[in-house]
Amino acid sequence: MKESTFAMLAPGILVAATGVGAGDLLTASIAGSVIGMSILWAAPIGAILKYFLTEGVARWQMATRTTLLEGWVTRFGPWWQWIFLGYLLLWSFFVGGALVSACGLAASGLLPLGEDLRASKAVWGIVHSVAGYCLVRIGGYRWFEKLMSTMIGLMFVTVILTALLMRPDWYAVLRGCLVPAIPEKGVAWLTGVLGGVGGTVTLLSYGYWIREKGRSGMAGLGASRIDLGVGYLMTALFGVAMVMIGSRVSIEKGPTVALELAGQLELILGPPGRWIFLFGFWGAVFSSLLGVWQSVPYLFADLTSLIGRQRGHSEDRDRDEGASNSGEIVRLSETRAYSWFLLGITVIPLCLLWVSVQQVQLVYAMVGA
C-alpha cells in the first residue's frame, strides 16, 4: 500500500525534532543578540551541510543493506568499535544531562515549583527523563513517530510565530540570509550556529528510522531525499527564526538564558510573547530528549550485537545478510542491550541536574563537535 504523505516525511521530521535542541536554539538566539542578523546565512548553510551528511547515511544503507556503524566496524577493523563505544558512552552521559537540565529549566519557566529555581529544575528534569523512558518503552515506534510530529508542530508554530510577531526588518533578514558575512569577532558564534543545527551523533539514528519504514533501493533513496529536504528546511527556518528573535533583545550567556530571553520577549510582545516562546522552547527540548532516548539505544544495541557476533554469542545470532531490514530493527529494539541502555540514559545523567546548565551545555557542545 502506498505511504501517505505524512508517513513518507516522518523520518525527516524526526531528524528535525531530534536535531533541534536547547543548545541549538540558545546558541542561535545569543548569536543574534551579540552579532545581529548578519549571520542569518549560517543557519541554512549548516542545514544544507547536515542534509548531505544524512543523505550519505541513507545512500550507504540503500546500497549495502548495512548500517553505517556496521560499515565502520567491517571496513576499519574491530578496534573501531571500542573507540566508538567509549565515545558513545561519554556523549550519551553529557547529552543526556544537558537535555534533562534543559527540560527542567523549560518546565520551570512554564510551571515553577516554588521559588527555588534549582530545585524546580531538578524535579522537572527527573519527571521528563522518566516520562521519556515510559513513552519510548510503552509506545513503540509508530506512536513515537506521531508524538514527535506533534511536538515539532508545536515547536515550529510557536518559534516562527514569535519571530513574525516581532515585526523584523525584512530587508535586513534577506540581506543576512543571502549575503554571507563574517562579523568582526564573530567567528566563534558563526561556528556555533553552523555546527549546532541538525544534530550530531543523532544523525546516525536516521538509518534506523528508515529501516523501520522498510525502505530499500533507489525508491527508498528518493523518499529519503524528499523527507530530509523537508526536515532540514524546517531546521534552517528554526535557526533563522532564533537569530531573528535574538537580534531584537539583549541577553547574557548565563544558566537561565532561556528564561531571560522569555522575559525580554514579554517586554516587547507582552505576556503572550513570553508564553508562546516558552511553549516552543519546551517543545524543542522535550522532543529532542524523546528522540535521543528512542534512537541512541539503537546504536548501542547494534554495536553490542556486532561485538557479540564476533565472539559467537550475540542475541541477534540469526541476523544475516538475508534478514529483512524491518525485522532486524524490531529485534534490536527488543534486545537486553537496548533496554539497559535506555534505562541507563534515563537515570545516570540525572546527577548532572545539580551542575549549572551553562557548564553542562558547554561540555555537551564540545563533545558533540
mmCIF file of C-alpha atoms in Angstrom:
data_model
loop_
_atom_site.group_PDB
_atom_site.id
_atom_site.type_symbol
_atom_site.label_atom_id
_atom_site.label_comp_id
_atom_site.label_asym_id
_atom_site.label_seq_id
_atom_site.Cartn_x
_atom_site.Cartn_y
_atom_site.Cartn_z
ATOM 1 C CA MET A 1 0.000 0.000 0.000
ATOM 2 C CA LYS A 2 1.294 3.445 -0.887
ATOM 3 C CA GLU A 3 2.565 5.546 2.011
ATOM 4 C CA SER A 4 0.678 8.666 2.999
ATOM 5 C CA THR A 5 2.499 11.974 2.670
ATOM 6 C CA PHE A 6 2.869 12.197 6.441
ATOM 7 C CA ALA A 7 4.257 8.666 6.719
ATOM 8 C CA MET A 8 6.778 9.326 3.951
ATOM 9 C CA LEU A 9 8.011 12.559 5.552
ATOM 10 C CA ALA A 10 8.101 11.180 9.101
ATOM 11 C CA PRO A 11 11.822 10.190 9.281
ATOM 12 C CA GLY A 12 12.890 13.654 8.118
ATOM 13 C CA ILE A 13 10.557 15.249 10.641
ATOM 14 C CA LEU A 14 12.120 13.071 13.338
ATOM 15 C CA VAL A 15 15.563 14.326 12.296
ATOM 16 C CA ALA A 16 14.386 17.929 12.691
ATOM 17 C CA ALA A 17 12.657 17.259 16.015
ATOM 18 C CA THR A 18 15.656 15.438 17.488
ATOM 19 C CA GLY A 19 18.342 17.669 15.995
ATOM 20 C CA VAL A 20 16.925 20.984 17.202
ATOM 21 C CA GLY A 21 17.506 21.127 20.939
ATOM 22 C CA ALA A 22 18.054 23.664 23.669
ATOM 23 C CA GLY A 23 21.711 24.263 22.842
ATOM 24 C CA ASP A 24 20.972 24.976 19.186
ATOM 25 C CA LEU A 25 18.118 27.373 19.918
ATOM 26 C CA LEU A 26 20.006 29.240 22.619
ATOM 27 C CA THR A 27 23.233 29.439 20.611
ATOM 28 C CA ALA A 28 21.364 30.937 17.658
ATOM 29 C CA SER A 29 19.465 33.413 19.836
ATOM 30 C CA ILE A 30 22.580 34.555 21.720
ATOM 31 C CA ALA A 31 24.450 34.886 18.425
ATOM 32 C CA GLY A 32 21.658 37.086 17.106
ATOM 33 C CA SER A 33 21.751 39.190 20.272
ATOM 34 C CA VAL A 34 25.535 39.639 20.159
ATOM 35 C CA ILE A 35 26.127 39.990 16.408
ATOM 36 C CA GLY A 36 22.770 40.693 14.803
ATOM 37 C CA MET A 37 21.219 39.339 11.620
ATOM 38 C CA SER A 38 24.411 39.444 9.551
ATOM 39 C CA ILE A 39 24.959 35.745 10.339
ATOM 40 C CA LEU A 40 21.491 34.549 9.337
ATOM 41 C CA TRP A 41 23.058 32.743 6.372
ATOM 42 C CA ALA A 42 24.880 30.356 8.735
ATOM 43 C CA ALA A 43 21.679 28.510 9.717
ATOM 44 C CA PRO A 44 20.631 27.454 6.187
ATOM 45 C CA ILE A 45 24.227 26.637 5.213
ATOM 46 C CA GLY A 46 24.580 24.460 8.316
ATOM 47 C CA ALA A 47 21.306 22.706 7.468
ATOM 48 C CA ILE A 48 22.486 22.069 3.896
ATOM 49 C CA LEU A 49 25.736 20.527 5.150
ATOM 50 C CA LYS A 50 23.829 18.254 7.541
ATOM 51 C CA TYR A 51 21.422 17.314 4.725
ATOM 52 C CA PHE A 52 24.249 15.904 2.619
ATOM 53 C CA LEU A 53 25.779 14.088 5.602
ATOM 54 C CA THR A 54 22.473 12.409 6.459
ATOM 55 C CA GLU A 55 21.679 11.683 2.805
ATOM 56 C CA GLY A 56 25.025 9.887 2.703
ATOM 57 C CA VAL A 57 23.899 7.672 5.593
ATOM 58 C CA ALA A 58 20.775 6.748 3.612
ATOM 59 C CA ARG A 59 22.761 6.191 0.409
ATOM 60 C CA TRP A 60 25.203 3.851 2.152
ATOM 61 C CA GLN A 61 22.364 1.897 3.732
ATOM 62 C CA MET A 62 20.398 1.516 0.499
ATOM 63 C CA ALA A 63 23.496 0.343 -1.372
ATOM 64 C CA THR A 64 24.884 -2.096 1.209
ATOM 65 C CA ARG A 65 21.868 -3.080 3.346
ATOM 66 C CA THR A 66 24.036 -2.456 6.407
ATOM 67 C CA THR A 67 24.056 0.387 8.894
ATOM 68 C CA LEU A 68 26.847 2.931 8.794
ATOM 69 C CA LEU A 69 28.005 1.587 12.150
ATOM 70 C CA GLU A 70 28.355 -1.897 10.639
ATOM 71 C CA GLY A 71 30.263 -0.373 7.764
ATOM 72 C CA TRP A 72 32.734 1.339 10.088
ATOM 73 C CA VAL A 73 33.442 -1.856 12.017
ATOM 74 C CA THR A 74 33.786 -4.106 8.961
ATOM 75 C CA ARG A 75 35.888 -1.614 6.947
ATOM 76 C CA PHE A 76 38.039 -0.063 9.675
ATOM 77 C CA GLY A 77 38.512 -3.152 11.825
ATOM 78 C CA PRO A 78 37.277 -4.302 15.259
ATOM 79 C CA TRP A 79 39.367 -1.706 17.075
ATOM 80 C CA TRP A 80 36.988 0.992 15.795
ATOM 81 C CA GLN A 81 34.033 -0.434 17.725
ATOM 82 C CA TRP A 82 35.791 0.082 21.062
ATOM 83 C CA ILE A 83 36.672 3.679 20.231
ATOM 84 C CA PHE A 84 33.099 4.402 19.177
ATOM 85 C CA LEU A 85 31.688 2.619 22.239
ATOM 86 C CA GLY A 86 33.754 4.802 24.562
ATOM 87 C CA TYR A 87 32.714 7.940 22.702
ATOM 88 C CA LEU A 88 29.043 6.901 22.643
ATOM 89 C CA LEU A 89 29.002 6.389 26.411
ATOM 90 C CA LEU A 90 30.679 9.759 27.029
ATOM 91 C CA TRP A 91 28.419 11.573 24.549
ATOM 92 C CA SER A 92 25.262 9.971 25.967
ATOM 93 C CA PHE A 93 26.149 10.968 29.526
ATOM 94 C CA PHE A 94 26.704 14.656 28.782
ATOM 95 C CA VAL A 95 23.957 14.983 26.182
ATOM 96 C CA GLY A 96 21.511 13.229 28.495
ATOM 97 C CA GLY A 97 22.494 15.610 31.292
ATOM 98 C CA ALA A 98 22.090 18.636 29.042
ATOM 99 C CA LEU A 99 18.657 17.507 27.865
ATOM 100 C CA VAL A 100 17.209 16.751 31.312
ATOM 101 C CA SER A 101 18.590 20.078 32.590
ATOM 102 C CA ALA A 102 17.057 21.962 29.663
ATOM 103 C CA CYS A 103 13.702 20.200 30.097
ATOM 104 C CA GLY A 104 13.752 21.027 33.801
ATOM 105 C CA LEU A 105 14.509 24.666 33.059
ATOM 106 C CA ALA A 106 11.835 24.928 30.349
ATOM 107 C CA ALA A 107 9.158 23.348 32.556
ATOM 108 C CA SER A 108 10.164 25.576 35.474
ATOM 109 C CA GLY A 109 9.545 28.594 33.272
ATOM 110 C CA LEU A 110 6.046 27.342 32.484
ATOM 111 C CA LEU A 111 5.125 25.927 35.890
ATOM 112 C CA PRO A 112 7.693 26.708 38.629
ATOM 113 C CA LEU A 113 7.655 24.505 41.718
ATOM 114 C CA GLY A 114 8.299 27.090 44.396
ATOM 115 C CA GLU A 115 10.828 29.894 44.420
ATOM 116 C CA ASP A 116 13.968 27.748 44.309
ATOM 117 C CA LEU A 117 14.705 27.510 40.573
ATOM 118 C CA ARG A 118 17.445 24.911 41.053
ATOM 119 C CA ALA A 119 15.150 22.550 42.972
ATOM 120 C CA SER A 120 12.326 23.104 40.489
ATOM 121 C CA LYS A 121 14.674 22.355 37.584
ATOM 122 C CA ALA A 122 15.836 19.136 39.254
ATOM 123 C CA VAL A 123 12.314 17.863 39.930
ATOM 124 C CA TRP A 124 11.056 18.667 36.441
ATOM 125 C CA GLY A 125 14.210 17.191 34.892
ATOM 126 C CA ILE A 126 13.602 13.884 36.670
ATOM 127 C CA VAL A 127 9.927 13.919 35.635
ATOM 128 C CA HIS A 128 10.800 14.491 31.961
ATOM 129 C CA SER A 129 13.514 11.829 31.934
ATOM 130 C CA VAL A 130 11.195 9.197 33.425
ATOM 131 C CA ALA A 131 8.340 10.278 31.129
ATOM 132 C CA GLY A 132 10.646 9.885 28.131
ATOM 133 C CA TYR A 133 11.575 6.376 29.270
ATOM 134 C CA CYS A 134 7.932 5.355 29.689
ATOM 135 C CA LEU A 135 6.857 6.816 26.351
ATOM 136 C CA VAL A 136 9.637 5.002 24.478
ATOM 137 C CA ARG A 137 9.075 1.667 26.225
ATOM 138 C CA ILE A 138 5.298 1.644 26.014
ATOM 139 C CA GLY A 139 4.516 3.478 22.789
ATOM 140 C CA GLY A 140 6.656 1.737 20.168
ATOM 141 C CA TYR A 141 7.974 3.322 17.006
ATOM 142 C CA ARG A 142 4.649 4.193 15.343
ATOM 143 C CA TRP A 143 3.333 6.007 18.390
ATOM 144 C CA PHE A 144 6.709 7.695 18.878
ATOM 145 C CA GLU A 145 6.570 8.915 15.266
ATOM 146 C CA LYS A 146 3.171 10.556 15.759
ATOM 147 C CA LEU A 147 4.075 12.100 19.120
ATOM 148 C CA MET A 148 7.292 13.606 17.756
ATOM 149 C CA SER A 149 5.450 15.065 14.785
ATOM 150 C CA THR A 150 3.020 16.751 17.171
ATOM 151 C CA MET A 151 5.895 18.126 19.251
ATOM 152 C CA ILE A 152 7.720 19.580 16.273
ATOM 153 C CA GLY A 153 4.449 21.103 15.065
ATOM 154 C CA LEU A 154 4.158 22.914 18.401
ATOM 155 C CA MET A 155 7.803 23.962 18.211
ATOM 156 C CA PHE A 156 7.586 25.149 14.608
ATOM 157 C CA VAL A 157 4.412 27.209 15.056
ATOM 158 C CA THR A 158 5.451 28.903 18.303
ATOM 159 C CA VAL A 159 9.035 29.783 17.326
ATOM 160 C CA ILE A 160 8.120 31.052 13.847
ATOM 161 C CA LEU A 161 5.108 32.948 15.253
ATOM 162 C CA THR A 162 7.316 34.632 17.859
ATOM 163 C CA ALA A 163 9.760 35.762 15.157
ATOM 164 C CA LEU A 164 6.925 37.142 12.988
ATOM 165 C CA LEU A 165 5.229 38.955 15.882
ATOM 166 C CA MET A 166 8.438 40.895 16.475
ATOM 167 C CA ARG A 167 7.967 42.605 13.095
ATOM 168 C CA PRO A 168 11.507 42.157 11.804
ATOM 169 C CA ASP A 169 13.220 44.332 9.215
ATOM 170 C CA TRP A 170 12.671 42.091 6.196
ATOM 171 C CA TYR A 171 15.365 43.831 4.159
ATOM 172 C CA ALA A 172 17.899 43.000 6.894
ATOM 173 C CA VAL A 173 16.568 39.439 7.020
ATOM 174 C CA LEU A 174 17.015 38.923 3.273
ATOM 175 C CA ARG A 175 20.442 40.524 3.322
ATOM 176 C CA GLY A 176 21.529 38.380 6.271
ATOM 177 C CA CYS A 177 20.329 35.198 4.530
ATOM 178 C CA LEU A 178 21.642 35.920 1.027
ATOM 179 C CA VAL A 179 24.863 37.874 1.624
ATOM 180 C CA PRO A 180 27.399 35.827 3.624
ATOM 181 C CA ALA A 181 29.354 37.963 6.062
ATOM 182 C CA ILE A 182 31.726 37.184 8.922
ATOM 183 C CA PRO A 183 31.444 39.961 11.501
ATOM 184 C CA GLU A 184 34.483 41.050 13.443
ATOM 185 C CA LYS A 185 34.980 38.819 16.498
ATOM 186 C CA GLY A 186 32.023 36.746 15.360
ATOM 187 C CA VAL A 187 33.793 33.586 14.153
ATOM 188 C CA ALA A 188 33.023 31.609 17.314
ATOM 189 C CA TRP A 189 29.311 32.379 17.147
ATOM 190 C CA LEU A 190 29.275 31.711 13.419
ATOM 191 C CA THR A 191 30.823 28.290 14.015
ATOM 192 C CA GLY A 192 28.313 27.592 16.779
ATOM 193 C CA VAL A 193 25.348 28.334 14.521
ATOM 194 C CA LEU A 194 26.832 26.369 11.592
ATOM 195 C CA GLY A 195 27.588 23.295 13.655
ATOM 196 C CA GLY A 196 24.656 23.446 16.030
ATOM 197 C CA VAL A 197 21.751 22.961 13.640
ATOM 198 C CA GLY A 198 20.691 19.444 12.789
ATOM 199 C CA GLY A 199 22.224 17.273 15.499
ATOM 200 C CA THR A 200 25.499 15.349 15.860
ATOM 201 C CA VAL A 201 25.561 11.635 16.771
ATOM 202 C CA THR A 202 21.787 11.548 16.268
ATOM 203 C CA LEU A 203 22.426 11.829 12.517
ATOM 204 C CA LEU A 204 23.178 8.103 12.649
ATOM 205 C CA SER A 205 19.691 7.491 14.039
ATOM 206 C CA TYR A 206 18.182 8.304 10.667
ATOM 207 C CA GLY A 207 19.425 4.978 9.301
ATOM 208 C CA TYR A 208 17.444 3.064 11.916
ATOM 209 C CA TRP A 209 14.300 5.112 11.374
ATOM 210 C CA ILE A 210 14.268 4.462 7.628
ATOM 211 C CA ARG A 211 14.717 0.759 8.332
ATOM 212 C CA GLU A 212 11.592 0.986 10.454
ATOM 213 C CA LYS A 213 9.906 2.202 7.275
ATOM 214 C CA GLY A 214 11.316 -0.746 5.297
ATOM 215 C CA ARG A 215 12.994 1.458 2.683
ATOM 216 C CA SER A 216 15.391 -0.041 0.153
ATOM 217 C CA GLY A 217 16.881 0.579 -3.269
ATOM 218 C CA MET A 218 16.594 3.700 -5.403
ATOM 219 C CA ALA A 219 12.945 4.203 -4.454
ATOM 220 C CA GLY A 220 13.929 4.311 -0.791
ATOM 221 C CA LEU A 221 16.759 6.730 -1.501
ATOM 222 C CA GLY A 222 14.400 9.017 -3.415
ATOM 223 C CA ALA A 223 11.958 9.035 -0.499
ATOM 224 C CA SER A 224 14.817 9.816 1.894
ATOM 225 C CA ARG A 225 15.962 12.766 -0.190
ATOM 226 C CA ILE A 226 12.449 14.214 -0.048
ATOM 227 C CA ASP A 227 11.852 13.775 3.680
ATOM 228 C CA LEU A 228 15.356 15.009 4.538
ATOM 229 C CA GLY A 229 14.748 18.074 2.367
ATOM 230 C CA VAL A 230 11.607 18.877 4.343
ATOM 231 C CA GLY A 231 13.249 18.117 7.697
ATOM 232 C CA TYR A 232 16.304 20.284 7.095
ATOM 233 C CA LEU A 233 14.196 23.084 5.620
ATOM 234 C CA MET A 234 12.357 23.176 8.939
ATOM 235 C CA THR A 235 15.694 23.048 10.777
ATOM 236 C CA ALA A 236 17.018 26.015 8.772
ATOM 237 C CA LEU A 237 13.847 28.009 9.470
ATOM 238 C CA PHE A 238 14.201 27.323 13.209
ATOM 239 C CA GLY A 239 17.763 28.591 13.159
ATOM 240 C CA VAL A 240 16.882 31.711 11.179
ATOM 241 C CA ALA A 241 13.901 32.452 13.452
ATOM 242 C CA MET A 242 16.015 32.181 16.610
ATOM 243 C CA VAL A 243 18.705 34.513 15.240
ATOM 244 C CA MET A 244 15.930 36.966 14.312
ATOM 245 C CA ILE A 245 14.464 36.749 17.814
ATOM 246 C CA GLY A 246 17.857 37.157 19.458
ATOM 247 C CA SER A 247 18.705 40.201 17.330
ATOM 248 C CA ARG A 248 15.819 42.127 18.921
ATOM 249 C CA VAL A 249 16.718 41.504 22.558
ATOM 250 C CA SER A 250 19.694 41.954 24.852
ATOM 251 C CA ILE A 251 20.644 38.788 26.697
ATOM 252 C CA GLU A 252 23.659 37.457 28.523
ATOM 253 C CA LYS A 253 25.118 33.979 28.323
ATOM 254 C CA GLY A 254 24.061 32.505 31.636
ATOM 255 C CA PRO A 255 22.453 29.455 33.219
ATOM 256 C CA THR A 256 18.928 30.851 32.886
ATOM 257 C CA VAL A 257 19.329 32.361 29.441
ATOM 258 C CA ALA A 258 16.097 30.767 28.164
ATOM 259 C CA LEU A 259 14.043 32.364 30.937
ATOM 260 C CA GLU A 260 15.878 35.643 30.417
ATOM 261 C CA LEU A 261 15.048 35.535 26.719
ATOM 262 C CA ALA A 262 11.393 34.839 27.536
ATOM 263 C CA GLY A 263 11.383 37.842 29.880
ATOM 264 C CA GLN A 264 12.828 40.089 27.181
ATOM 265 C CA LEU A 265 10.167 38.897 24.740
ATOM 266 C CA GLU A 266 7.483 39.731 27.306
ATOM 267 C CA LEU A 267 8.704 43.342 27.321
ATOM 268 C CA ILE A 268 8.361 43.519 23.533
ATOM 269 C CA LEU A 269 5.283 41.367 22.857
ATOM 270 C CA GLY A 270 3.531 41.371 26.223
ATOM 271 C CA PRO A 271 2.694 38.273 28.324
ATOM 272 C CA PRO A 272 1.573 36.220 25.243
ATOM 273 C CA GLY A 273 5.078 36.570 23.809
ATOM 274 C CA ARG A 274 6.617 35.019 26.899
ATOM 275 C CA TRP A 275 4.228 32.063 26.966
ATOM 276 C CA ILE A 276 4.414 31.417 23.230
ATOM 277 C CA PHE A 277 8.201 31.256 23.353
ATOM 278 C CA LEU A 278 8.314 29.106 26.481
ATOM 279 C CA PHE A 279 5.927 26.571 24.964
ATOM 280 C CA GLY A 280 8.063 26.455 21.819
ATOM 281 C CA PHE A 281 11.259 26.094 23.834
ATOM 282 C CA TRP A 282 9.737 23.294 25.917
ATOM 283 C CA GLY A 283 8.557 21.532 22.746
ATOM 284 C CA ALA A 284 12.069 21.767 21.285
ATOM 285 C CA VAL A 285 13.904 20.344 24.286
ATOM 286 C CA PHE A 286 11.406 17.609 25.171
ATOM 287 C CA SER A 287 11.150 16.398 21.565
ATOM 288 C CA SER A 288 14.942 16.296 21.429
ATOM 289 C CA LEU A 289 15.023 14.264 24.660
ATOM 290 C CA LEU A 290 12.437 11.826 23.292
ATOM 291 C CA GLY A 291 14.397 11.444 20.052
ATOM 292 C CA VAL A 292 17.659 10.713 21.865
ATOM 293 C CA TRP A 293 16.019 8.322 24.359
ATOM 294 C CA GLN A 294 14.421 6.366 21.483
ATOM 295 C CA SER A 295 17.219 6.341 18.924
ATOM 296 C CA VAL A 296 20.591 6.257 20.690
ATOM 297 C CA PRO A 297 19.911 2.837 22.315
ATOM 298 C CA TYR A 298 19.705 1.501 18.736
ATOM 299 C CA LEU A 299 23.365 2.451 18.298
ATOM 300 C CA PHE A 300 24.396 0.689 21.494
ATOM 301 C CA ALA A 301 22.311 -2.410 20.685
ATOM 302 C CA ASP A 302 23.717 -2.533 17.146
ATOM 303 C CA LEU A 303 27.280 -2.144 18.427
ATOM 304 C CA THR A 304 26.962 -4.800 21.130
ATOM 305 C CA SER A 305 25.348 -7.114 18.577
ATOM 306 C CA LEU A 306 28.355 -6.701 16.292
ATOM 307 C CA ILE A 307 30.733 -7.392 19.178
ATOM 308 C CA GLY A 308 28.675 -10.414 20.227
ATOM 309 C CA ARG A 309 28.630 -11.835 16.701
ATOM 310 C CA GLN A 310 32.413 -11.628 16.588
ATOM 311 C CA ARG A 311 32.522 -13.655 19.802
ATOM 312 C CA GLY A 312 29.805 -16.028 18.634
ATOM 313 C CA HIS A 313 27.181 -15.343 21.302
ATOM 314 C CA SER A 314 25.063 -12.423 20.084
ATOM 315 C CA GLU A 315 21.376 -12.131 20.918
ATOM 316 C CA ASP A 316 20.922 -11.475 17.204
ATOM 317 C CA ARG A 317 22.863 -14.513 16.009
ATOM 318 C CA ASP A 318 20.155 -15.188 13.416
ATOM 319 C CA ARG A 319 20.785 -11.799 11.806
ATOM 320 C CA ASP A 320 22.462 -12.258 8.438
ATOM 321 C CA GLU A 321 22.604 -10.694 5.011
ATOM 322 C CA GLY A 322 19.234 -12.178 4.106
ATOM 323 C CA ALA A 323 17.405 -10.744 7.119
ATOM 324 C CA SER A 324 14.825 -8.111 6.327
ATOM 325 C CA ASN A 325 15.646 -4.570 7.320
ATOM 326 C CA SER A 326 12.461 -4.038 9.304
ATOM 327 C CA GLY A 327 12.815 -7.335 11.140
ATOM 328 C CA GLU A 328 16.354 -6.525 12.146
ATOM 329 C CA ILE A 329 15.378 -3.285 13.819
ATOM 330 C CA VAL A 330 12.475 -4.915 15.647
ATOM 331 C CA ARG A 331 14.946 -7.392 17.153
ATOM 332 C CA LEU A 332 17.355 -4.613 18.095
ATOM 333 C CA SER A 333 14.660 -2.736 19.985
ATOM 334 C CA GLU A 334 13.764 -5.927 21.838
ATOM 335 C CA THR A 335 17.284 -6.808 22.946
ATOM 336 C CA ARG A 336 18.507 -6.518 26.501
ATOM 337 C CA ALA A 337 21.207 -4.103 25.275
ATOM 338 C CA TYR A 338 18.558 -1.652 24.024
ATOM 339 C CA SER A 339 16.553 -1.914 27.251
ATOM 340 C CA TRP A 340 19.540 -1.487 29.562
ATOM 341 C CA PHE A 341 20.963 1.442 27.630
ATOM 342 C CA LEU A 342 17.587 3.198 27.623
ATOM 343 C CA LEU A 343 17.397 2.737 31.385
ATOM 344 C CA GLY A 344 20.973 3.969 31.775
ATOM 345 C CA ILE A 345 20.487 7.154 29.751
ATOM 346 C CA THR A 346 17.302 7.810 31.744
ATOM 347 C CA VAL A 347 18.916 7.510 35.180
ATOM 348 C CA ILE A 348 22.694 8.097 35.117
ATOM 349 C CA PRO A 349 22.762 11.648 33.614
ATOM 350 C CA LEU A 350 20.355 12.847 36.339
ATOM 351 C CA CYS A 351 23.381 13.535 38.537
ATOM 352 C CA LEU A 352 24.168 16.483 36.228
ATOM 353 C CA LEU A 353 20.940 18.222 37.285
ATOM 354 C CA TRP A 354 22.901 19.711 40.171
ATOM 355 C CA VAL A 355 25.520 21.177 37.801
ATOM 356 C CA SER A 356 24.829 24.559 36.173
ATOM 357 C CA VAL A 357 23.084 24.417 32.798
ATOM 358 C CA GLN A 358 25.822 26.584 31.313
ATOM 359 C CA GLN A 359 28.593 24.131 32.251
ATOM 360 C CA VAL A 360 26.683 21.087 31.017
ATOM 361 C CA GLN A 361 25.795 22.800 27.727
ATOM 362 C CA LEU A 362 29.440 23.775 27.191
ATOM 363 C CA VAL A 363 30.714 20.199 27.642
ATOM 364 C CA TYR A 364 27.806 18.875 25.543
ATOM 365 C CA ALA A 365 28.703 21.230 22.701
ATOM 366 C CA MET A 366 32.391 20.252 22.850
ATOM 367 C CA VAL A 367 31.691 16.514 22.881
ATOM 368 C CA GLY A 368 29.137 16.833 20.083
ATOM 369 C CA ALA A 369 31.526 18.859 17.935
#
